[in-house]
Tab-separated table of C-alpha atoms in Angstrom:
chain	number	residue	atom	x	y	z
A	1	MET	CA	10.929	23.895	-16.122
A	2	PRO	CA	8.529	21.037	-16.944
A	3	HIS	CA	6.313	19.603	-14.240
A	4	LYS	CA	7.384	16.302	-12.712
A	5	ARG	CA	4.558	13.783	-12.502
A	6	HIS	CA	4.770	10.978	-9.946
A	7	ARG	CA	2.837	7.706	-10.216
A	8	PRO	CA	1.028	8.367	-13.509
A	9	HIS	CA	-1.971	6.187	-14.307
A	10	ASN	CA	-5.373	6.250	-15.961
A	11	VAL	CA	-8.681	6.460	-14.120
A	12	ARG	CA	-9.803	3.217	-15.807
A	13	ASP	CA	-7.147	1.406	-13.735
A	14	GLN	CA	-9.058	2.110	-10.512
A	15	HIS	CA	-12.598	2.491	-11.827
A	16	ALA	CA	-12.826	-0.318	-14.379
A	17	GLU	CA	-16.594	-0.526	-13.872
A	18	ARG	CA	-16.970	2.993	-15.287
A	19	ASN	CA	-16.318	4.130	-18.810
A	20	ILE	CA	-13.847	6.828	-17.743
A	21	ARG	CA	-10.558	7.272	-19.561
A	22	SER	CA	-8.494	10.072	-18.087
A	23	ASP	CA	-4.766	10.318	-17.395
A	24	MET	CA	-3.744	11.448	-13.932
A	25	CYS	CA	-0.979	11.083	-11.405
A	26	SER	CA	-0.630	11.059	-7.640
A	27	VAL	CA	1.708	14.054	-7.285
A	28	VAL	CA	2.639	16.920	-9.591
A	29	ASP	CA	5.795	18.846	-8.694
A	30	SER	CA	5.657	22.313	-10.197
A	31	GLY	CA	8.954	23.861	-9.251
A	32	GLY	CA	8.742	22.930	-5.592
A	33	ARG	CA	4.992	23.336	-5.182
A	34	LEU	CA	3.419	19.910	-4.857
A	35	PHE	CA	-0.137	19.118	-5.826
A	36	VAL	CA	-1.178	15.820	-4.247
A	37	ARG	CA	-4.152	13.883	-5.541
A	38	GLY	CA	-6.948	13.679	-2.966
A	39	GLN	CA	-6.388	10.668	-0.720
A	40	VAL	CA	-9.072	8.352	0.630
A	41	GLY	CA	-9.225	5.209	2.751
A	42	TYR	CA	-7.789	2.962	0.044
A	43	THR	CA	-4.183	1.830	0.274
A	44	VAL	CA	-1.978	3.432	-2.403
A	45	HIS	CA	-0.400	0.211	-3.638
A	46	ALA	CA	-1.728	-0.254	-7.171
A	47	THR	CA	-1.442	-4.049	-7.086
A	48	ASP	CA	-3.103	-4.472	-3.680
A	49	ARG	CA	-5.554	-1.583	-3.309
A	50	LYS	CA	-8.049	-2.183	-0.533
A	51	LEU	CA	-10.403	-0.044	1.508
A	52	VAL	CA	-9.326	0.354	5.120
A	53	GLY	CA	-12.099	0.882	7.648
A	54	PRO	CA	-15.318	0.351	5.704
A	55	GLY	CA	-17.961	2.482	7.422
A	56	ASP	CA	-15.378	4.114	9.727
A	57	PRO	CA	-14.479	7.706	8.813
A	58	ALA	CA	-11.614	7.884	11.348
A	59	ALA	CA	-9.974	4.729	9.969
A	60	GLN	CA	-10.371	6.025	6.418
A	61	ALA	CA	-8.871	9.396	7.401
A	62	ASP	CA	-5.960	7.608	9.064
A	63	GLN	CA	-5.259	5.615	5.884
A	64	ALA	CA	-5.602	8.761	3.755
A	65	MET	CA	-2.998	10.535	5.905
A	66	LYS	CA	-0.686	7.501	5.740
A	67	ASN	CA	-1.048	7.707	1.949
A	68	VAL	CA	-0.204	11.426	2.015
A	69	ARG	CA	2.921	10.736	4.063
A	70	GLN	CA	3.994	7.903	1.759
A	71	LEU	CA	3.493	9.932	-1.419
A	72	LEU	CA	5.356	12.926	0.010
A	73	GLU	CA	8.249	10.729	1.127
A	74	GLU	CA	8.423	9.164	-2.335
A	75	VAL	CA	9.060	12.611	-3.856
A	76	GLY	CA	11.425	13.743	-1.082
A	77	ALA	CA	8.977	15.975	0.798
A	78	ARG	CA	7.779	16.014	4.406
A	79	LEU	CA	4.513	16.509	6.255
A	80	GLN	CA	6.046	19.663	7.783
A	81	GLU	CA	5.945	21.244	4.319
A	82	ILE	CA	2.159	20.962	3.999
A	83	CYS	CA	0.596	24.410	3.759
A	84	LYS	CA	-3.074	23.652	3.184
A	85	VAL	CA	-5.334	20.692	3.908
A	86	LYS	CA	-8.735	20.290	2.292
A	87	ILE	CA	-11.054	17.698	3.785
A	88	TRP	CA	-14.305	16.430	2.315
A	89	VAL	CA	-16.630	14.287	4.449
A	90	THR	CA	-19.965	12.754	3.540
A	91	ASP	CA	-21.603	13.474	6.914
A	92	ARG	CA	-21.299	16.395	9.332
A	93	THR	CA	-20.849	13.983	12.262
A	94	PHE	CA	-17.583	12.798	10.673
A	95	LEU	CA	-15.858	16.174	11.161
A	96	GLU	CA	-14.776	15.574	14.759
A	97	PRO	CA	-13.286	12.072	14.350
A	98	VAL	CA	-11.658	12.964	11.027
A	99	MET	CA	-10.166	16.236	12.293
A	100	ASN	CA	-8.791	14.447	15.371
A	101	VAL	CA	-7.052	11.879	13.164
A	102	VAL	CA	-5.615	14.529	10.849
A	103	GLY	CA	-4.564	16.535	13.910
A	104	ARG	CA	-2.606	13.555	15.253
A	105	HIS	CA	-0.783	13.154	11.933
A	106	LEU	CA	-0.018	16.886	11.739
A	107	LYS	CA	0.677	17.480	15.440
A	108	GLY	CA	2.739	20.635	15.800
A	109	ILE	CA	2.306	21.583	12.116
A	110	PRO	CA	-0.142	24.502	11.855
A	111	VAL	CA	-1.779	24.442	8.419
A	112	ALA	CA	-4.660	26.230	6.710
A	113	TYR	CA	-7.778	24.049	6.546
A	114	THR	CA	-10.846	23.864	4.357
A	115	LEU	CA	-13.622	21.525	5.503
A	116	VAL	CA	-16.491	20.578	3.207
A	117	ILE	CA	-19.510	18.339	3.712
A	118	VAL	CA	-20.573	16.668	0.447
A	119	ASP	CA	-23.327	14.291	-0.663
A	120	GLY	CA	-20.837	11.731	-1.870
A	121	LEU	CA	-17.377	10.951	-3.201
A	122	ALA	CA	-16.190	8.910	-6.203
A	123	ARG	CA	-17.289	5.633	-4.609
A	124	ALA	CA	-20.175	5.168	-2.181
A	125	GLU	CA	-17.936	3.469	0.413
A	126	MET	CA	-15.618	6.505	0.593
A	127	LEU	CA	-16.503	8.647	3.606
A	128	VAL	CA	-13.607	11.108	3.586
A	129	GLU	CA	-11.119	12.555	1.123
A	130	ILE	CA	-8.046	14.555	2.099
A	131	ASP	CA	-6.172	16.821	-0.288
A	132	VAL	CA	-2.956	18.666	0.559
A	133	ASP	CA	-0.942	21.465	-0.998
A	134	VAL	CA	2.752	21.493	-0.256
A	135	VAL	CA	5.479	24.053	-0.805
A	136	ARG	CA	8.901	22.560	-0.435
A	137	SER	CA	11.110	24.312	2.061
A	138	ALA	CA	14.573	25.418	1.085
A	139	ARG	CA	16.734	22.464	2.133
A	140	GLY	CA	19.078	23.235	4.924
A	141	ALA	CA	16.976	26.201	6.092
């Protein structure tokens, strides 16, 4: 069964200032296992991408989780099907506000977490990136 690729694009579309040419997509469906591109504080609308909450890790985490929800809904999945969440922050002090935001979005959904503090993300203004792995539940179960 071939993988289904949702929202394909090229890196140059979002990083025109860099000489990067690489095809990617926002979600890959591999037989019910979903790989979601890491989400940040930018809105997911390609024509109107903007950073939400410059300098505010909680606001960026909130937008990233809204993006996750939107992308999952677009492919017929739900937040309840998230199995693992990986979170990268650029400062240790961001862990508490970011985890509280993610916790509100995933209230009542116990997931496995990985938390990583990094020196930086793809753009200097990005303070947090959230990546999820999803396994679709059997419908009707």
